[in-house]
């Protein structure tokens, strides 16, 4: 260890030399001797000693106290005064410089040695404390969580930048205010009694979590869902000093959880459709054979049975029931066809096709149900499967009949619709392009929101047990999706129901041909997509699919790689696709890092399984795609995400 360096400031040369000799006997090294305040400051800055022995009365207009003040300011070096003066005024001025010692001349050698050692030890502790404070300050200010220190009187002592952003309170205004003024916490829109929780924390000396469902209402009235903890602080004597309140914005997590639930619900619905489709395909042929035998034998028996006999009446009932069963099997076959990707479609003018279907439907209904039909005179052609579309219209008509048991008029309107980027937000699940819309509306009793949310589920019905027949609206959804379209439904209890069925226009400029085309940036720039996935085969197939559509693709094999690439290419990247199972950094940690780099980053999450503890900013996650995905699913998801981003800009 090198010797302690000491700067001696003394205007009497002989005295300075004597002090130097004493210090060297103690094992110290004198880095220099100064006789004036100016010289003392200059040598302190130049040599950076470990300690300064300062005489108060020096040559010149500036005394040792002013010199010590400047040295402490510039260098932070501990000062020990050596002076023959002990008047209160001088001692008081010296104390204001935070001196580490004050020795009166004459002094004993042992006293000087002890004072120097104590000053150096005290300064070492002071530096360690200052270093610790700097670390804590860096952690405090760099934390993405809001951290608020609250004293025993429940008033704010300290808040970090994340707290300012979350609460909309600046530090200089928040410090000193009651914590409930700055942290307006609510649960289910009711104020949270934060004072009571702080009292529990201080009384029981334990960390307490905020209740679930908590929101923080900022100074500007912005509500943000949060989770957080309150941790107590006690001094060495066990006296309660206050608490540290840590709050985390969980809006991104909740956003993702919502997308996750929707994705899982859609996945379950598709699985049900596929299961029923496979089951329908296997059963329909055998059931048709059995029903053929039943109906054939029944007709033979009717021919040889007296029309007035009870047996004849019973056989007629069997025949009627068998015919209804045959209709059900036919609808089961329709469902099987709707689930196939190779249904036979050809260009149709929907006006003619729908008119013929409505005539057949009207002849089948015994109720007072009627149809009012209208169509654009120059209706665009649509590639459709006539059999499937007719069955879908029949299901809608049956739904309308159930909604109007006393009869009524159903309006069926066909219209050309072109959806641009500005209108896409009004069509959830839709896409850009030209479509023919079939609007099917009835003035019936309508649907409650809980019912409307489940109408696409296979097997769901509101009918009494034993009365439900067929596959209902699930078949309609399957048919329209098979035609690469979508359905919109609006309904209110007591105010009727309206279904909008969107079918892509057939032709070179139809969405069926352009929906997957690469979206171009302004000035002809190609969209750039960052694809981050741990599996090299997934990265390769994803790159091939996206490059085939004209996109430029950047590949990342883990979370840290994704962040590094985005930091380097942030001005160019339009969209990031993040795998849920990336090593080194979770997708949420990646998203947080990307948000620090680019507050406008937009992402898609991909994965084969979404666990409950995974958690989605306020618009930063534009979709969730479930593995394994097909080519058209990935392209459509990217198309919609890029379109949504284009709308924002």
Coordinates of C-alpha atoms in Angstrom, one line a residue:
X1 CA 0.0 0.0 0.0
X2 CA 1.4 3.4 -0.9
X3 CA 2.0 6.0 1.8
X4 CA -0.6 8.5 2.6
X5 CA -0.1 11.8 0.7
X6 CA -0.4 15.0 2.7
X7 CA -0.4 18.6 1.5
X8 CA 1.0 21.0 4.2
X9 CA -0.3 24.6 4.0
X10 CA 1.7 26.9 6.3
X11 CA 3.1 30.4 5.6
X12 CA 6.0 30.0 8.1
X13 CA 8.7 28.1 6.3
X14 CA 10.4 26.7 9.4
X15 CA 7.1 25.5 10.9
X16 CA 6.2 23.9 7.6
X17 CA 9.5 22.0 7.5
X18 CA 9.1 20.9 11.1
X19 CA 5.6 19.6 10.3
X20 CA 7.0 17.7 7.2
X21 CA 9.6 16.0 9.4
X22 CA 7.0 14.9 11.9
X23 CA 4.8 13.5 9.2
X24 CA 7.6 11.6 7.5
X25 CA 8.4 10.1 10.9
X26 CA 4.8 8.8 11.1
X27 CA 5.3 7.2 7.7
X28 CA 3.4 9.7 5.7
X29 CA 4.6 11.4 2.5
X30 CA 4.3 15.1 2.0
X31 CA 3.2 15.8 -1.5
X32 CA 3.9 19.5 -1.2
X33 CA 4.1 22.7 0.9
X34 CA 2.1 25.8 0.1
X35 CA 2.3 29.2 1.8
X36 CA -0.7 30.9 0.3
X37 CA -4.3 30.1 -0.3
X38 CA -3.9 30.3 -4.1
X39 CA -0.9 28.0 -4.0
X40 CA -2.7 25.6 -1.8
X41 CA -5.6 25.2 -4.2
X42 CA -3.3 24.8 -7.2
X43 CA -1.2 22.1 -5.5
X44 CA -4.3 20.3 -4.2
X45 CA -5.7 20.1 -7.7
X46 CA -2.4 19.1 -9.2
X47 CA -1.3 16.4 -6.6
X48 CA -4.7 15.2 -5.3
X49 CA -3.4 14.5 -1.8
X50 CA -5.2 12.2 0.7
X51 CA -5.3 14.9 3.3
X52 CA -4.5 18.7 3.7
X53 CA -3.1 20.1 6.9
X54 CA -4.3 23.7 6.7
X55 CA -3.1 26.8 8.6
X56 CA -5.9 29.3 8.9
X57 CA -4.0 32.6 8.8
X58 CA -2.0 32.7 5.5
X59 CA -0.2 35.3 3.5
X60 CA -2.5 37.4 1.2
X61 CA -6.1 38.4 1.4
X62 CA -7.6 34.9 1.3
X63 CA -7.2 32.8 4.5
X64 CA -6.9 29.1 5.0
X65 CA -10.7 28.6 5.6
X66 CA -11.6 30.0 2.1
X67 CA -8.8 27.9 0.6
X68 CA -10.2 24.8 2.4
X69 CA -13.7 25.6 1.0
X70 CA -12.4 25.6 -2.6
X71 CA -10.3 22.5 -2.1
X72 CA -13.3 20.6 -0.7
X73 CA -15.3 21.8 -3.6
X74 CA -12.8 20.9 -6.3
X75 CA -11.2 17.8 -4.9
X76 CA -13.2 16.5 -2.0
X77 CA -10.1 16.1 0.1
X78 CA -10.4 16.0 3.9
X79 CA -9.1 19.1 5.8
X80 CA -7.5 19.2 9.2
X81 CA -6.8 22.7 10.5
X82 CA -3.7 23.7 12.4
X83 CA -4.2 27.0 14.1
X84 CA -3.2 29.1 17.1
X85 CA -6.6 30.8 17.1
X86 CA -9.6 29.3 18.9
X87 CA -12.0 32.2 18.9
X88 CA -15.7 31.2 18.4
X89 CA -15.9 33.1 15.1
X90 CA -12.9 31.3 13.5
X91 CA -14.0 27.9 14.8
X92 CA -17.5 28.4 13.5
X93 CA -16.2 29.4 10.0
X94 CA -13.9 26.4 10.0
X95 CA -16.8 24.1 10.9
X96 CA -18.8 25.3 7.9
X97 CA -16.1 23.7 5.6
X98 CA -16.9 20.2 7.1
X99 CA -13.4 19.9 8.5
X100 CA -12.2 16.5 9.7
X101 CA -10.2 18.0 12.6
X102 CA -9.0 21.2 14.4
X103 CA -5.7 21.2 16.2
X104 CA -4.5 24.2 18.3
X105 CA -0.9 25.1 18.2
X106 CA 1.2 24.0 20.0
X107 CA 0.1 20.4 19.7
X108 CA 1.7 17.1 20.6
X109 CA 3.0 14.7 18.0
X110 CA 0.7 11.9 19.2
X111 CA -2.3 14.2 19.0
X112 CA -1.4 15.1 15.3
X113 CA -0.9 11.5 14.4
X114 CA -4.2 10.4 15.9
X115 CA -6.1 13.3 14.3
X116 CA -4.7 12.5 10.9
X117 CA -5.6 8.7 11.2
X118 CA -9.1 9.5 12.4
X119 CA -9.6 12.0 9.5
X120 CA -8.4 9.5 6.9
X121 CA -10.6 6.7 8.4
X122 CA -13.6 9.0 8.5
X123 CA -13.0 10.1 4.9
X124 CA -12.7 6.5 3.8
X125 CA -16.1 5.7 5.3
X126 CA -17.5 8.9 3.7
X127 CA -16.3 7.8 0.3
X128 CA -17.8 4.3 0.7
X129 CA -21.1 5.8 1.7
X130 CA -21.0 8.2 -1.2
X131 CA -20.2 5.3 -3.6
X132 CA -23.1 3.3 -2.1
X133 CA -25.4 6.3 -2.6
X134 CA -24.3 6.6 -6.2
X135 CA -25.1 2.9 -6.8
X136 CA -28.5 3.2 -5.1
X137 CA -29.2 6.4 -7.1
X138 CA -28.4 4.7 -10.4
X139 CA -30.6 1.7 -9.5
X140 CA -33.3 4.0 -8.3
X141 CA -33.3 6.3 -11.3
X142 CA -32.7 3.6 -13.8
X143 CA -35.5 1.3 -12.6
X144 CA -38.4 0.9 -15.0
X145 CA -40.6 0.4 -12.0
X146 CA -42.0 3.4 -10.1
X147 CA -40.2 3.7 -6.7
X148 CA -41.5 6.1 -4.1
X149 CA -40.0 6.6 -0.6
X150 CA -42.6 7.7 2.0
X151 CA -41.7 8.9 5.5
X152 CA -43.4 8.0 8.8
X153 CA -45.9 10.8 8.3
X154 CA -47.0 9.3 5.0
X155 CA -45.4 12.1 3.0
X156 CA -43.2 11.6 0.0
X157 CA -39.4 11.9 0.5
X158 CA -38.2 10.7 -2.9
X159 CA -39.5 9.6 -6.3
X160 CA -37.7 8.3 -9.3
X161 CA -38.2 9.2 -13.0
X162 CA -40.5 6.2 -13.6
X163 CA -42.7 7.5 -10.8
X164 CA -42.9 10.9 -12.5
X165 CA -44.0 9.3 -15.8
X166 CA -46.6 7.1 -14.1
X167 CA -48.1 9.7 -11.8
X168 CA -47.7 12.8 -14.0
X169 CA -46.1 14.5 -10.9
X170 CA -42.7 16.1 -11.1
X171 CA -40.2 15.4 -8.3
X172 CA -40.0 19.0 -7.1
X173 CA -43.7 19.2 -6.7
X174 CA -44.3 15.7 -5.3
X175 CA -41.7 15.7 -2.5
X176 CA -43.4 16.7 0.8
X177 CA -47.0 15.9 -0.4
X178 CA -49.1 13.1 1.2
X179 CA -48.5 9.9 -0.7
X180 CA -52.2 9.6 -1.4
X181 CA -52.2 12.9 -3.3
X182 CA -49.6 11.7 -5.7
X183 CA -50.5 8.0 -5.7
X184 CA -54.3 7.9 -6.4
X185 CA -54.8 4.2 -6.3
X186 CA -58.2 2.5 -7.0
X187 CA -59.6 -1.0 -7.0
X188 CA -62.7 -1.6 -9.1
X189 CA -63.0 2.2 -9.4
X190 CA -63.1 2.6 -5.6
X191 CA -60.3 4.5 -3.7
X192 CA -57.7 2.3 -2.1
X193 CA -57.0 3.1 1.6
X194 CA -53.2 3.4 1.2
X195 CA -52.8 4.9 4.7
X196 CA -54.3 1.8 6.3
X197 CA -51.9 -0.5 4.3
X198 CA -48.9 1.6 5.4
X199 CA -50.0 1.3 9.0
X200 CA -50.2 -2.5 8.7
X201 CA -46.8 -2.6 7.1
X202 CA -45.2 -0.5 9.9
X203 CA -47.0 -2.3 12.7
X204 CA -46.3 -5.9 11.5
X205 CA -42.9 -5.1 10.0
X206 CA -43.6 -7.0 6.8
X207 CA -43.8 -6.4 3.1
X208 CA -47.3 -6.1 1.8
X209 CA -48.6 -6.5 -1.8
X210 CA -51.2 -4.2 -3.2
X211 CA -54.5 -5.9 -3.9
X212 CA -55.0 -7.3 -7.4
X213 CA -57.0 -5.2 -9.9
X214 CA -55.2 -2.0 -8.7
X215 CA -55.1 1.0 -11.0
X216 CA -53.2 4.3 -10.5
X217 CA -55.0 7.4 -11.7
X218 CA -52.4 10.0 -12.7
X219 CA -52.6 13.8 -12.1
X220 CA -54.0 14.1 -15.6
X221 CA -56.7 11.5 -15.0
X222 CA -55.0 8.7 -16.9
X223 CA -55.7 5.3 -15.3
X224 CA -52.9 2.7 -15.5
X225 CA -53.2 -0.9 -14.2
X226 CA -50.5 -1.6 -11.7
X227 CA -49.1 -4.1 -9.3
X228 CA -46.9 -3.2 -6.4
X229 CA -45.4 -3.8 -2.9
X230 CA -44.9 -1.7 0.2
X231 CA -41.7 -2.5 2.2
X232 CA -41.0 -1.0 5.7
X233 CA -37.8 0.9 6.7
X234 CA -36.6 0.9 10.3
X235 CA -33.5 2.5 11.9
X236 CA -30.9 0.7 14.1
X237 CA -33.1 1.4 17.2
X238 CA -36.1 -0.2 15.6
X239 CA -37.9 3.2 15.0
X240 CA -40.2 3.2 11.9
X241 CA -38.8 5.6 9.3
X242 CA -41.2 5.0 6.5
X243 CA -41.9 2.7 3.5
X244 CA -40.8 2.1 -0.1
X245 CA -43.7 1.8 -2.5
X246 CA -42.8 0.0 -5.7
X247 CA -45.3 0.1 -8.6
X248 CA -45.1 -1.6 -11.9
X249 CA -47.2 -0.7 -15.0
X250 CA -48.8 -4.0 -16.1
X251 CA -50.8 -2.6 -19.1
X252 CA -48.6 -4.4 -21.6
X253 CA -49.0 -7.7 -19.7
X254 CA -52.8 -7.3 -19.5
X255 CA -52.9 -6.4 -23.2
X256 CA -51.1 -9.6 -24.0
X257 CA -53.3 -11.7 -21.7
X258 CA -56.3 -10.4 -23.5
X259 CA -54.8 -11.2 -26.9
X260 CA -53.8 -14.6 -25.5
X261 CA -57.4 -15.4 -24.3
X262 CA -58.8 -14.4 -27.7
X263 CA -56.2 -16.4 -29.5
X264 CA -56.9 -19.5 -27.3
X265 CA -60.6 -19.1 -27.7
X266 CA -60.2 -18.9 -31.5
X267 CA -57.9 -21.9 -31.5
X268 CA -60.4 -23.9 -29.4
X269 CA -63.2 -22.9 -31.8
X270 CA -61.1 -24.0 -34.8
X271 CA -60.2 -27.3 -33.1
X272 CA -63.9 -27.9 -32.5
X273 CA -64.7 -27.1 -36.2
X274 CA -62.0 -29.5 -37.4
X275 CA -63.1 -32.2 -35.0
X276 CA -66.7 -32.0 -36.0
X277 CA -65.8 -31.7 -39.7
X278 CA -63.8 -34.9 -39.5
X279 CA -66.6 -36.6 -37.5
X280 CA -69.2 -35.4 -39.9
X281 CA -67.3 -36.7 -42.9
X282 CA -67.0 -40.1 -41.3
X283 CA -70.6 -40.4 -40.1
X284 CA -72.6 -38.8 -43.0
X285 CA -72.0 -41.7 -45.5
X286 CA -73.0 -44.4 -43.0
X287 CA -76.0 -42.4 -41.8
X288 CA -77.2 -41.8 -45.3
X289 CA -77.1 -45.6 -46.0
X290 CA -79.0 -46.3 -42.9
X291 CA -81.6 -43.6 -43.6
X292 CA -82.0 -44.8 -47.1
X293 CA -82.9 -48.3 -45.8
X294 CA -85.3 -46.8 -43.2
X295 CA -87.1 -44.5 -45.7
X296 CA -87.2 -47.2 -48.3
X297 CA -88.7 -49.8 -46.0
X298 CA -91.1 -47.3 -44.6
X299 CA -92.4 -46.4 -48.0
X300 CA -92.9 -50.1 -48.8
X301 CA -94.7 -50.6 -45.6
X302 CA -97.0 -47.6 -46.2
X303 CA -97.9 -49.0 -49.6
X304 CA -99.3 -52.2 -48.1
X305 CA -100.9 -50.6 -45.0
X306 CA -104.4 -49.3 -44.9
X307 CA -104.5 -45.5 -44.9
X308 CA -107.0 -45.5 -42.1
X309 CA -105.1 -47.8 -39.8
X310 CA -103.0 -46.7 -36.8
X311 CA -100.0 -48.4 -38.3
X312 CA -100.2 -46.2 -41.4
X313 CA -100.2 -43.1 -39.1
X314 CA -97.2 -44.4 -37.2
X315 CA -95.3 -45.2 -40.3
X316 CA -95.9 -41.7 -41.6
X317 CA -94.4 -40.3 -38.4
X318 CA -91.4 -42.5 -38.9
X319 CA -91.1 -41.3 -42.5
X320 CA -91.3 -37.6 -41.5
X321 CA -88.7 -38.1 -38.7
X322 CA -86.4 -39.9 -41.1
X323 CA -86.7 -37.0 -43.6
X324 CA -85.8 -34.5 -41.0
X325 CA -82.9 -36.8 -40.0
X326 CA -81.8 -36.8 -43.7
X327 CA -81.8 -33.0 -43.7
X328 CA -79.7 -33.0 -40.6
X329 CA -77.2 -35.4 -42.2
X330 CA -77.1 -33.2 -45.3
X331 CA -76.3 -30.2 -43.1
X332 CA -73.6 -32.3 -41.4
X333 CA -72.1 -33.0 -44.8
X334 CA -72.2 -29.2 -45.5
X335 CA -70.2 -28.7 -42.3
X336 CA -67.6 -31.2 -43.4
X337 CA -67.3 -29.5 -46.8
X338 CA -66.9 -26.1 -45.2
X339 CA -63.9 -27.3 -43.2
X340 CA -62.1 -28.4 -46.3
X341 CA -59.6 -26.2 -48.2
X342 CA -60.5 -27.6 -51.6
X343 CA -64.2 -26.8 -51.9
X344 CA -65.3 -26.2 -55.4
X345 CA -65.7 -22.5 -56.1
X346 CA -66.5 -20.6 -59.4
X347 CA -67.3 -17.0 -60.2
X348 CA -70.9 -16.1 -59.4
X349 CA -73.0 -13.0 -59.5
X350 CA -74.3 -13.2 -55.9
X351 CA -77.5 -11.3 -56.8
X352 CA -78.7 -14.2 -58.9
X353 CA -77.4 -16.9 -56.6
X354 CA -78.9 -15.3 -53.4
X355 CA -82.2 -14.7 -55.2
X356 CA -82.6 -18.4 -56.1
X357 CA -81.5 -19.5 -52.6
X358 CA -84.1 -17.2 -50.9
X359 CA -86.9 -18.6 -53.1
X360 CA -86.0 -22.2 -52.1
X361 CA -85.8 -21.1 -48.4
X362 CA -89.2 -19.4 -48.6
X363 CA -90.8 -22.6 -50.0
X364 CA -89.4 -24.6 -47.1
X365 CA -90.7 -22.4 -44.3
X366 CA -94.2 -22.7 -42.9
X367 CA -94.0 -19.4 -40.9
X368 CA -94.9 -15.9 -42.1
X369 CA -91.2 -15.2 -42.7
X370 CA -90.6 -13.0 -45.8
X371 CA -87.6 -11.6 -47.5
X372 CA -87.0 -8.1 -48.9
X373 CA -84.0 -8.2 -51.3
X374 CA -81.9 -5.4 -52.8
X375 CA -78.6 -5.4 -54.6
X376 CA -76.1 -3.0 -56.3
X377 CA -76.8 -3.0 -60.0
X378 CA -73.1 -3.5 -60.9
X379 CA -72.3 -6.1 -58.3
X380 CA -68.7 -7.5 -58.4
X381 CA -68.3 -11.2 -59.1
X382 CA -67.4 -13.6 -56.3
X383 CA -65.8 -17.0 -56.4
X384 CA -68.2 -19.1 -54.3
X385 CA -69.3 -22.7 -53.6
X386 CA -73.0 -22.5 -54.5
X387 CA -74.0 -25.4 -52.2
X388 CA -72.1 -24.1 -49.2
X389 CA -73.3 -20.6 -49.6
X390 CA -76.9 -21.7 -50.0
X391 CA -76.6 -23.7 -46.7
X392 CA -75.2 -20.7 -44.9
X393 CA -78.1 -18.6 -46.0
X394 CA -80.5 -21.3 -44.8
X395 CA -78.9 -21.3 -41.4
X396 CA -79.2 -17.5 -41.2
X397 CA -82.9 -17.8 -42.2
X398 CA -83.5 -20.4 -39.6
X399 CA -81.8 -18.2 -37.0
X400 CA -84.1 -15.3 -38.1
X401 CA -87.2 -17.6 -37.8
X402 CA -86.3 -18.5 -34.2
X403 CA -85.9 -14.7 -33.5
X404 CA -89.4 -14.0 -35.0
X405 CA -91.7 -16.9 -34.1
X406 CA -94.7 -14.8 -35.2
X407 CA -93.2 -14.0 -38.5
X408 CA -91.7 -10.9 -40.0
X409 CA -89.6 -9.5 -42.8
X410 CA -85.9 -10.2 -43.3
X411 CA -83.9 -7.6 -45.2
X412 CA -81.1 -9.1 -47.5
X413 CA -78.9 -6.5 -49.1
X414 CA -75.9 -7.0 -51.4
X415 CA -73.4 -4.2 -51.8
X416 CA -70.0 -3.6 -53.2
X417 CA -67.6 -2.5 -50.4
X418 CA -64.0 -1.3 -50.7
X419 CA -62.0 -1.2 -47.4
X420 CA -59.0 1.1 -47.3
X421 CA -56.5 1.6 -44.5
X422 CA -58.5 4.3 -42.8
X423 CA -61.6 2.1 -42.6
X424 CA -59.9 -1.1 -41.5
X425 CA -60.1 -0.3 -37.8
X426 CA -64.0 -0.4 -38.2
X427 CA -63.8 -4.0 -39.4
X428 CA -62.2 -6.3 -36.8
X429 CA -60.9 -9.4 -38.4
X430 CA -61.2 -7.9 -41.8
X431 CA -58.6 -7.0 -44.4
X432 CA -57.9 -4.4 -47.1
X433 CA -59.5 -4.7 -50.6
X434 CA -62.7 -5.0 -52.5
X435 CA -65.6 -7.2 -51.2
X436 CA -69.2 -8.0 -51.8
X437 CA -71.2 -7.8 -48.6
X438 CA -74.3 -9.7 -47.9
X439 CA -76.2 -7.9 -45.1
X440 CA -78.8 -10.2 -43.5
X441 CA -80.9 -8.4 -40.9
X442 CA -84.1 -9.2 -38.9
X443 CA -86.2 -7.1 -36.5
X444 CA -86.4 -10.0 -34.0
X445 CA -85.7 -10.2 -30.3
X446 CA -81.9 -9.8 -30.8
X447 CA -79.1 -11.3 -28.7
X448 CA -77.6 -10.5 -25.4
X449 CA -73.8 -9.8 -25.4
X450 CA -73.1 -13.1 -23.7
X451 CA -74.9 -15.0 -26.4
X452 CA -73.5 -12.9 -29.3
X453 CA -70.0 -13.7 -28.0
X454 CA -70.6 -17.5 -28.5
X455 CA -72.5 -17.7 -31.7
X456 CA -69.6 -19.0 -33.7
X457 CA -69.0 -22.0 -31.2
X458 CA -69.9 -25.4 -32.7
X459 CA -72.8 -26.9 -30.8
X460 CA -73.8 -23.7 -28.9
X461 CA -77.5 -23.1 -28.8
X462 CA -80.0 -21.1 -26.8
X463 CA -82.9 -23.6 -27.6
X464 CA -84.4 -25.9 -25.0
X465 CA -82.9 -29.4 -24.7
X466 CA -84.4 -31.6 -27.4
X467 CA -85.3 -28.7 -29.7
X468 CA -81.9 -27.8 -31.0
X469 CA -81.1 -29.3 -34.4
X470 CA -78.3 -28.7 -36.8
X471 CA -75.0 -26.9 -36.5
X472 CA -76.4 -23.3 -36.3
X473 CA -74.3 -20.3 -37.0
X474 CA -71.0 -22.1 -36.6
X475 CA -71.6 -23.5 -40.1
X476 CA -72.1 -19.9 -41.4
X477 CA -68.8 -18.8 -40.0
X478 CA -67.0 -21.9 -41.4
X479 CA -68.5 -21.3 -44.8
X480 CA -67.5 -17.6 -44.9
X481 CA -64.0 -18.3 -43.6
X482 CA -63.6 -21.0 -46.3
X483 CA -64.3 -18.3 -48.8
X484 CA -61.5 -16.2 -47.3
X485 CA -64.0 -13.7 -45.9
X486 CA -65.3 -12.8 -42.5
X487 CA -68.5 -12.1 -40.6
X488 CA -69.6 -9.0 -38.6
X489 CA -72.5 -9.2 -36.2
X490 CA -74.4 -6.4 -34.5
X491 CA -77.3 -7.1 -32.2
X492 CA -79.1 -5.8 -29.1
X493 CA -81.6 -7.5 -27.0
X494 CA -85.1 -6.4 -28.3
X495 CA -83.7 -4.6 -31.3
X496 CA -83.0 -7.3 -33.9
X497 CA -79.8 -8.7 -35.4
X498 CA -77.7 -7.9 -38.4
X499 CA -75.1 -10.1 -40.0
X500 CA -72.6 -8.8 -42.5
X501 CA -70.9 -11.5 -44.7
X502 CA -67.9 -10.3 -46.6
X503 CA -66.7 -12.2 -49.7
X504 CA -63.6 -11.1 -51.7
X505 CA -64.1 -9.8 -55.1
X506 CA -63.1 -12.3 -57.8
X507 CA -60.5 -11.0 -60.3
X508 CA -57.0 -9.7 -60.7
X509 CA -57.5 -6.9 -58.2
X510 CA -59.4 -9.0 -55.6
X511 CA -58.1 -9.3 -52.1
X512 CA -57.7 -13.0 -52.7
X513 CA -54.8 -12.0 -55.0
X514 CA -53.6 -9.0 -53.2
X515 CA -54.2 -9.6 -49.5
X516 CA -50.8 -11.2 -49.1
X517 CA -48.8 -8.8 -51.3
X518 CA -45.9 -7.0 -49.7
X519 CA -46.9 -3.7 -48.1
X520 CA -44.6 -1.0 -49.4
X521 CA -43.2 1.9 -47.5
X522 CA -43.4 5.4 -48.7
X523 CA -41.0 6.1 -51.7
X524 CA -41.0 2.5 -52.6
X525 CA -38.9 1.2 -49.6
X526 CA -39.5 -2.5 -48.8
X527 CA -40.9 -3.3 -45.3
X528 CA -38.3 -4.8 -43.0
X529 CA -39.3 -7.5 -40.4
X530 CA -37.2 -8.7 -37.5
X531 CA -37.9 -12.4 -36.9
X532 CA -36.6 -13.6 -33.6
X533 CA -37.0 -17.4 -32.9
X534 CA -34.9 -19.9 -31.1
X535 CA -35.6 -22.7 -33.6
X536 CA -33.4 -22.4 -36.7
X537 CA -35.9 -24.4 -38.8
X538 CA -38.7 -21.9 -37.8
X539 CA -36.4 -19.0 -38.6
X540 CA -35.6 -20.5 -42.0
X541 CA -39.2 -21.2 -43.0
X542 CA -40.4 -17.8 -41.7
X543 CA -37.7 -16.1 -43.7
X544 CA -38.7 -18.0 -46.8
X545 CA -42.4 -17.2 -46.4
X546 CA -41.8 -13.5 -45.7
X547 CA -39.2 -13.0 -48.5
X548 CA -41.6 -14.7 -50.9
X549 CA -44.0 -11.9 -50.2
X550 CA -41.3 -9.3 -50.9
X551 CA -40.3 -8.4 -47.4
X552 CA -36.8 -8.0 -46.2
X553 CA -36.1 -10.2 -43.1
X554 CA -33.6 -9.8 -40.3
X555 CA -33.0 -12.9 -38.2
X556 CA -32.3 -13.2 -34.4
X557 CA -31.7 -16.4 -32.5
X558 CA -32.4 -15.1 -29.0
X559 CA -33.6 -12.1 -27.0
X560 CA -30.3 -10.4 -26.7
X561 CA -29.6 -10.8 -30.4
X562 CA -33.0 -9.3 -31.2
X563 CA -32.3 -6.3 -29.0
X564 CA -28.9 -5.7 -30.6
X565 CA -30.2 -5.9 -34.1
X566 CA -33.1 -3.6 -33.3
X567 CA -30.8 -1.1 -31.7
X568 CA -28.7 -1.1 -34.9
X569 CA -31.6 -1.1 -37.4
X570 CA -34.4 0.7 -35.5
X571 CA -34.9 3.3 -38.2
X572 CA -35.5 0.6 -40.7
X573 CA -37.5 -2.1 -38.9
X574 CA -41.3 -2.0 -39.3
X575 CA -42.3 -5.0 -37.3
X576 CA -40.7 -7.5 -34.9
X577 CA -42.0 -11.1 -34.5
X578 CA -40.9 -12.4 -31.1
X579 CA -40.9 -16.1 -30.1
X580 CA -42.3 -16.8 -26.6
X581 CA -39.6 -19.4 -25.9
X582 CA -36.5 -17.4 -26.7
X583 CA -33.4 -18.0 -24.5
X584 CA -31.5 -15.4 -22.5
X585 CA -34.3 -12.8 -22.5
X586 CA -38.1 -13.4 -22.4
X587 CA -40.2 -11.7 -25.1
X588 CA -41.5 -9.3 -22.4
X589 CA -38.0 -8.3 -21.4
X590 CA -37.2 -7.9 -25.1
X591 CA -40.3 -5.8 -25.6
X592 CA -39.3 -3.6 -22.6
X593 CA -35.8 -3.1 -24.1
X594 CA -37.2 -2.3 -27.5
X595 CA -39.6 0.2 -26.0
X596 CA -36.5 2.0 -24.5
X597 CA -34.9 2.0 -28.0
X598 CA -38.1 2.9 -29.9
X599 CA -41.3 4.0 -28.0
X600 CA -43.3 3.2 -31.3
X601 CA -42.1 -0.3 -31.7
X602 CA -44.8 -2.8 -32.9
X603 CA -44.6 -6.6 -32.4
X604 CA -46.3 -9.9 -33.0
X605 CA -45.8 -12.7 -30.5
X606 CA -45.6 -16.3 -31.7
X607 CA -45.7 -19.6 -29.7
X608 CA -47.2 -23.0 -29.4
X609 CA -48.3 -22.7 -25.8
X610 CA -49.3 -19.7 -23.8
X611 CA -48.9 -20.3 -20.0
X612 CA -50.9 -18.2 -17.5
X613 CA -47.9 -16.4 -16.1
X614 CA -47.0 -14.9 -19.5
X615 CA -48.1 -11.3 -19.8
X616 CA -49.0 -7.5 -23.3
X617 CA -48.5 -1.7 -24.0
X618 CA -50.8 -0.2 -25.0
X619 CA -50.9 -1.0 -28.6
X620 CA -47.4 -2.4 -29.0
X621 CA -48.5 -6.0 -29.5
X622 CA -50.4 -6.2 -32.7
X623 CA -51.3 -9.8 -32.7
X624 CA -50.6 -13.4 -31.5
X625 CA -50.0 -16.2 -33.9
X626 CA -50.1 -19.8 -32.7
X627 CA -47.6 -22.4 -33.8
X628 CA -47.7 -24.4 -35.9
X629 CA -48.9 -21.8 -38.4
X630 CA -49.5 -22.1 -42.1
X631 CA -48.1 -19.8 -44.7
X632 CA -51.3 -17.8 -45.3
X633 CA -51.8 -17.4 -41.5
X634 CA -48.3 -15.8 -41.0
X635 CA -48.7 -13.6 -44.1
X636 CA -52.2 -12.4 -43.1
X637 CA -51.0 -11.6 -39.6
X638 CA -48.0 -9.6 -40.8
X639 CA -50.2 -7.9 -43.4
X640 CA -52.7 -6.7 -40.8
X641 CA -49.9 -5.6 -38.4
X642 CA -48.2 -3.5 -41.1
X643 CA -51.5 -2.0 -42.1
X644 CA -52.3 -1.1 -38.5
X645 CA -48.9 0.6 -38.2
X646 CA -49.4 2.4 -41.5
X647 CA -52.6 3.9 -40.1
X648 CA -50.8 5.3 -37.1
X649 CA -48.3 7.1 -39.2

